[in-house]
Coordinates of C-alpha atoms in Angstrom, one line a residue:
M21 CA -73.3 78.3 62.0
A22 CA -73.5 75.0 62.0
T23 CA -74.0 75.2 58.6
A24 CA -71.5 77.5 57.6
D25 CA -69.2 75.0 59.2
L26 CA -70.1 71.4 57.3
K27 CA -69.8 73.9 53.6
L28 CA -66.6 74.4 54.6
K29 CA -65.5 70.9 55.6
T30 CA -67.1 69.5 52.7
A31 CA -64.6 72.0 50.4
E32 CA -61.9 70.9 52.6
A33 CA -62.8 66.7 51.8
E34 CA -63.5 68.3 48.7
Q35 CA -59.7 69.6 48.6
V36 CA -58.5 66.2 49.8
V37 CA -60.0 63.9 47.6
G38 CA -59.4 66.6 44.1
K39 CA -55.3 66.5 45.6
E40 CA -56.0 62.1 46.2
E41 CA -56.8 61.8 43.0
A42 CA -54.9 64.3 41.1
E43 CA -51.6 62.6 42.9
K44 CA -52.7 59.2 41.5
A45 CA -53.0 60.9 37.5
D46 CA -49.4 62.3 38.3
N47 CA -48.2 58.4 40.1
K48 CA -50.6 57.2 36.8
D49 CA -48.5 58.9 34.6
A50 CA -45.0 58.5 35.3
A51 CA -45.8 54.6 35.3
N52 CA -46.7 54.4 32.6
D53 CA -43.8 56.8 31.4
T54 CA -41.4 54.2 33.1
E55 CA -42.7 51.7 31.6
T56 CA -42.9 52.8 28.0
E57 CA -39.3 53.9 29.3
A58 CA -38.6 50.1 30.0
K59 CA -39.9 48.6 26.6
K60 CA -38.3 51.4 24.2
D61 CA -34.9 50.3 26.6
S62 CA -35.9 46.5 25.9
T63 CA -36.6 47.2 22.5
E64 CA -32.9 49.0 21.8
A65 CA -30.9 46.0 23.8
E66 CA -32.7 44.0 21.2
T67 CA -31.9 45.6 18.3
G68 CA -28.6 46.7 19.1
E69 CA -30.1 50.8 18.2
G70 CA -30.1 52.5 21.1
N71 CA -27.2 55.1 22.6
C72 CA -26.1 52.3 25.2
P73 CA -24.3 49.3 23.6
I74 CA -25.8 45.5 24.4
R75 CA -22.7 43.5 25.4
V76 CA -22.7 40.4 24.7
Y77 CA -20.2 38.2 26.0
A78 CA -18.1 35.4 24.3
D79 CA -16.1 32.8 26.3
G80 CA -13.0 29.8 25.6
I81 CA -9.9 28.6 25.7
Y82 CA -8.1 30.7 22.5
D83 CA -5.1 28.0 22.3
L84 CA -2.9 28.9 19.5
F85 CA -5.3 31.3 18.3
H86 CA -6.4 31.1 14.5
F87 CA -8.1 32.5 11.7
G88 CA -11.3 31.0 13.6
H89 CA -11.3 32.2 16.2
A90 CA -11.1 35.4 14.9
R91 CA -13.9 35.4 12.9
S92 CA -16.7 33.7 15.7
L93 CA -15.3 36.7 17.6
E94 CA -16.2 38.8 14.9
Q95 CA -19.8 36.9 14.0
A96 CA -19.7 37.9 17.7
K97 CA -19.3 41.3 17.2
K98 CA -21.9 41.9 14.9
A99 CA -24.4 40.4 16.7
F100 CA -26.0 43.7 16.8
P101 CA -24.9 46.9 15.0
N102 CA -24.2 49.1 18.2
T103 CA -21.8 46.0 20.3
Y104 CA -19.6 45.2 22.9
L105 CA -17.9 42.1 23.2
L106 CA -16.6 41.2 26.6
V107 CA -14.2 37.4 26.2
G108 CA -13.6 35.3 28.9
C109 CA -11.4 33.1 29.2
C110 CA -10.3 30.6 31.5
N111 CA -7.3 30.1 33.3
D112 CA -4.7 26.9 33.0
E113 CA -5.8 25.0 36.3
V114 CA -9.7 25.2 34.9
T115 CA -8.7 24.1 31.4
H116 CA -6.1 21.9 32.9
K117 CA -8.7 19.5 34.7
Y118 CA -11.5 20.2 32.2
K119 CA -10.6 19.8 28.3
G120 CA -6.5 18.6 29.0
K121 CA -2.4 20.2 28.6
T122 CA -2.4 23.6 26.4
V123 CA 0.7 24.9 24.3
M124 CA 0.0 28.4 25.5
T125 CA 0.1 29.7 29.2
E126 CA -3.2 31.7 30.6
D127 CA -1.5 34.3 29.8
E128 CA -0.2 34.0 26.8
R129 CA -3.9 33.5 25.2
Y130 CA -4.9 36.0 27.2
E131 CA -2.6 38.6 25.6
S132 CA -3.7 36.6 22.2
L133 CA -7.1 37.7 23.0
R134 CA -5.7 41.6 23.5
H135 CA -4.6 41.4 20.6
C136 CA -7.8 40.9 18.2
K137 CA -9.5 44.3 17.1
W138 CA -12.7 43.0 17.0
V139 CA -12.0 41.7 21.3
D140 CA -13.2 45.2 23.7
E141 CA -12.1 44.4 26.7
V142 CA -11.1 40.7 27.7
I143 CA -12.5 39.1 31.1
P144 CA -9.2 36.2 32.3
D145 CA -10.0 33.2 34.6
A146 CA -13.9 32.7 33.0
P147 CA -16.0 30.4 35.3
W148 CA -16.8 27.1 32.8
V149 CA -20.0 27.2 33.6
I150 CA -21.9 30.8 33.1
T151 CA -24.2 31.2 35.1
Q152 CA -26.5 34.2 36.6
E153 CA -25.2 36.4 39.4
F154 CA -21.9 36.5 36.5
L155 CA -24.1 37.9 34.0
D156 CA -25.3 40.2 36.6
K157 CA -22.6 41.2 37.7
H158 CA -20.8 41.9 34.4
K159 CA -24.6 43.3 33.0
I160 CA -24.5 40.1 29.7
D161 CA -27.2 40.9 28.0
F162 CA -26.6 38.4 25.8
V163 CA -23.8 35.2 25.4
A164 CA -22.1 34.0 21.8
H165 CA -21.3 30.3 21.0
D166 CA -21.5 28.1 18.4
S167 CA -24.8 25.4 19.1
L168 CA -22.8 23.1 19.8
P169 CA -23.3 21.0 23.7
Y170 CA -20.1 20.9 25.5
A171 CA -20.1 19.3 29.2
D172 CA -19.8 21.2 32.4
A173 CA -18.6 19.6 35.4
S174 CA -20.9 17.7 36.8
G175 CA -20.0 14.7 34.8
A176 CA -23.4 14.1 33.9
G177 CA -22.9 15.1 30.0
N178 CA -24.9 19.1 30.7
D179 CA -24.7 21.7 28.3
V180 CA -22.3 24.1 29.7
Y181 CA -24.2 26.8 27.1
E182 CA -28.0 25.2 28.7
F183 CA -29.2 27.9 30.8
V184 CA -28.5 30.8 29.1
K185 CA -30.9 29.3 26.5
V186 CA -33.6 28.7 28.1
V187 CA -33.8 32.0 29.5
G188 CA -33.9 33.4 25.9
K189 CA -30.4 35.2 25.9
F190 CA -27.4 33.0 23.1
K191 CA -26.7 34.1 20.2
E192 CA -24.8 31.1 17.3
T193 CA -22.2 31.8 15.7
K194 CA -20.5 29.5 13.2
R195 CA -17.2 27.7 13.3
T196 CA -15.3 27.7 10.8
E197 CA -14.8 24.8 9.2
G198 CA -11.0 23.1 8.8
I199 CA -9.0 24.5 11.1
S200 CA -9.6 24.7 15.3
T201 CA -6.7 23.9 18.0
S202 CA -6.9 20.1 17.4
D203 CA -6.0 19.8 14.1
L204 CA -3.3 22.8 14.8
I205 CA -1.9 19.6 17.2
M206 CA -1.9 16.8 15.2
R207 CA -0.3 18.8 12.6
I208 CA 3.0 19.0 14.3
V209 CA 2.0 15.3 15.9
K210 CA 2.1 13.9 12.1
D211 CA 5.2 16.1 11.5
Y212 CA 6.5 15.6 14.7
N213 CA 10.5 14.5 13.6
K214 CA 10.6 17.2 10.9
Y215 CA 9.9 19.7 13.6
V216 CA 12.2 18.7 15.8
M217 CA 14.7 18.4 13.1
R218 CA 14.4 22.4 12.4
N219 CA 14.1 23.7 15.4
L220 CA 17.6 21.5 15.9
A221 CA 18.9 23.0 12.3
R222 CA 17.9 26.1 14.5
G223 CA 20.5 25.5 16.5
Y224 CA 17.7 23.8 20.0
T225 CA 19.2 21.5 22.0
R226 CA 18.0 18.0 22.6
K227 CA 17.0 18.9 25.8
D228 CA 14.9 22.1 25.0
L229 CA 13.1 19.6 22.9
G230 CA 12.7 17.4 25.7
V231 CA 14.7 14.2 23.4
S232 CA 17.0 11.6 24.7
Y233 CA 20.8 11.8 23.5
M234 CA 20.4 8.0 20.1
K235 CA 16.9 10.4 19.2
E236 CA 19.0 12.9 18.8
K237 CA 22.1 11.6 17.3
H238 CA 19.0 9.8 15.1
L239 CA 17.9 12.2 13.2
R240 CA 21.1 14.4 12.3
V241 CA 21.1 11.2 11.0
N242 CA 18.1 11.6 9.1
M243 CA 19.0 15.2 8.7
E244 CA 22.9 14.2 7.1
F245 CA 21.2 12.2 4.1
E246 CA 18.6 14.2 3.7
K247 CA 20.7 17.3 2.2
I248 CA 22.4 14.1 0.1
Y249 CA 19.7 13.0 -1.1
D250 CA 18.2 17.2 -2.0
K251 CA 21.6 16.9 -3.8
V252 CA 21.4 13.7 -5.8
K253 CA 17.9 15.2 -6.8
E254 CA 18.9 18.6 -8.2
K255 CA 21.8 16.9 -9.7
Q256 CA 19.0 14.1 -10.9
E257 CA 16.9 17.4 -12.7
K258 CA 20.3 19.9 -13.7
V259 CA 20.5 16.0 -15.3
G260 CA 17.2 15.6 -16.7
K261 CA 17.1 18.3 -18.4
K262 CA 19.9 18.4 -20.1
L263 CA 18.4 14.5 -21.5
S264 CA 15.5 16.3 -22.7
V265 CA 17.3 19.1 -24.1
L266 CA 19.2 16.3 -25.9
H267 CA 15.6 13.7 -27.2
D268 CA 14.4 17.0 -28.2
E269 CA 17.5 17.7 -30.5
W270 CA 17.0 13.7 -31.0
V271 CA 13.7 14.0 -31.9
E272 CA 13.7 16.6 -34.6
N273 CA 16.9 15.5 -36.0
A274 CA 15.1 11.6 -36.8
D275 CA 11.8 13.6 -38.4
R276 CA 14.7 15.8 -40.5
W277 CA 16.8 12.0 -41.3
V278 CA 13.6 9.9 -42.1
V279 CA 11.8 12.1 -44.0
G280 CA 15.3 12.6 -46.5
F281 CA 15.8 9.2 -46.3
L282 CA 12.2 8.1 -47.8
E283 CA 12.9 11.4 -50.6
K284 CA 16.2 9.3 -51.5
F285 CA 14.4 6.4 -51.1
E286 CA 11.5 7.3 -53.7
E287 CA 13.9 8.9 -55.5
G288 CA 15.4 6.5 -56.2
C289 CA 12.4 4.0 -56.7
H290 CA 11.6 6.2 -59.3
Q291 CA 15.5 5.5 -60.8
M292 CA 15.1 1.8 -60.1
G293 CA 11.7 2.0 -62.0
A294 CA 13.0 4.3 -65.1
V295 CA 16.1 1.5 -65.5
I296 CA 13.9 -1.5 -65.5
R297 CA 11.9 -0.4 -67.4
E298 CA 14.2 0.9 -70.2
R299 CA 15.5 -2.7 -69.8
I300 CA 12.9 -4.9 -70.5
Q301 CA 12.2 -2.5 -73.3
E302 CA 15.6 -3.0 -74.4
S303 CA 14.7 -6.6 -74.0
L304 CA 11.3 -7.0 -75.6
L305 CA 13.2 -4.5 -78.8
K306 CA 16.0 -8.0 -78.5
G307 CA 13.6 -10.3 -79.0
Q308 CA 12.1 -9.0 -81.5
K309 CA 15.2 -8.6 -84.3
E310 CA 15.8 -12.1 -83.1
L311 CA 12.4 -12.9 -83.7
G312 CA 12.2 -11.4 -87.5
I313 CA 15.6 -12.6 -88.5
L314 CA 14.3 -16.3 -88.3
Y315 CA 11.7 -15.2 -89.3
D316 CA 13.2 -13.7 -93.0
D317 CA 15.7 -17.1 -92.9
S318 CA 12.3 -18.6 -93.0
D319 CA 10.8 -16.9 -96.5
D320 CA 13.6 -17.2 -98.1
S321 CA 14.6 -21.4 -97.8
D322 CA 10.7 -21.9 -99.0
D323 CA 11.5 -19.4 -101.9
E324 CA 14.7 -21.2 -102.9
D325 CA 12.5 -24.8 -102.5
E326 CA 9.8 -23.7 -104.2
E327 CA 12.0 -22.3 -107.7
E328 CA 14.1 -25.4 -107.8
E329 CA 10.6 -27.6 -108.5
E330 CA 9.7 -25.4 -111.1
R331 CA 13.2 -25.7 -112.9
T332 CA 13.3 -29.5 -112.2
N333 CA 9.2 -29.6 -113.8
F334 CA 10.8 -28.0 -117.4

């Protein structure tokens, strides 16, 4: 009896051990599946080939939104085959504190971004410095920006994007040379008077433009002088065209006159040469005749002398 009980307990123990081993095997397989799935998700996240899009974040001020901004966002959007682009834009308070006065308000800058075809979502009131909490909150996989260092809020000159660069979540975009918000502002500052004059002509008041009474009068006088200058220049161009036509005609006629003169001169020279030759020939003939006459007279006198001598001798 005791032996039977022992066998029964042994069998039960073996069943328990078998179940535990089966559970361990199941758990191991499940863990392997989870690890494989995680690796797969990680690979898909890096390549952007999975069903879930890669969430890429780009941020900036985007004042006077221009094609340089759009090109950088295009690069961020095309960083992966399947990308969801989030764009953060700092508000006026933060921007004016760390960068300076903007031309456009924060709402205008947000709205400009919403109308860019590469942007899927705009995040207003974006932080000046990115943190892990911010990345986790918006489920951001990568941060896209140009590689130039941007100072953070510490005043020590630290790079705003140093954190994401260290953890390997930074995607570099290229800047578009020749265009930037600062460049556009410099163009306006350089031609400030022209833009003020243009807007005065369009009906803006000096108060709208923030100019003094004397400045307005000075610019309006300049506007009148420019109008007069443009009219004078237009007249000069018209006169210049007429003078150019007259000049061309004169050159053409002068060429014809010179050719005619040379032909006449050549003909006259030819006729003059012929006359001179004739005169010379006539002079030569006359001279020969005179010489011949003189020669004949001397011969006759000699003959007469000889005849007289002969007669004397007889």
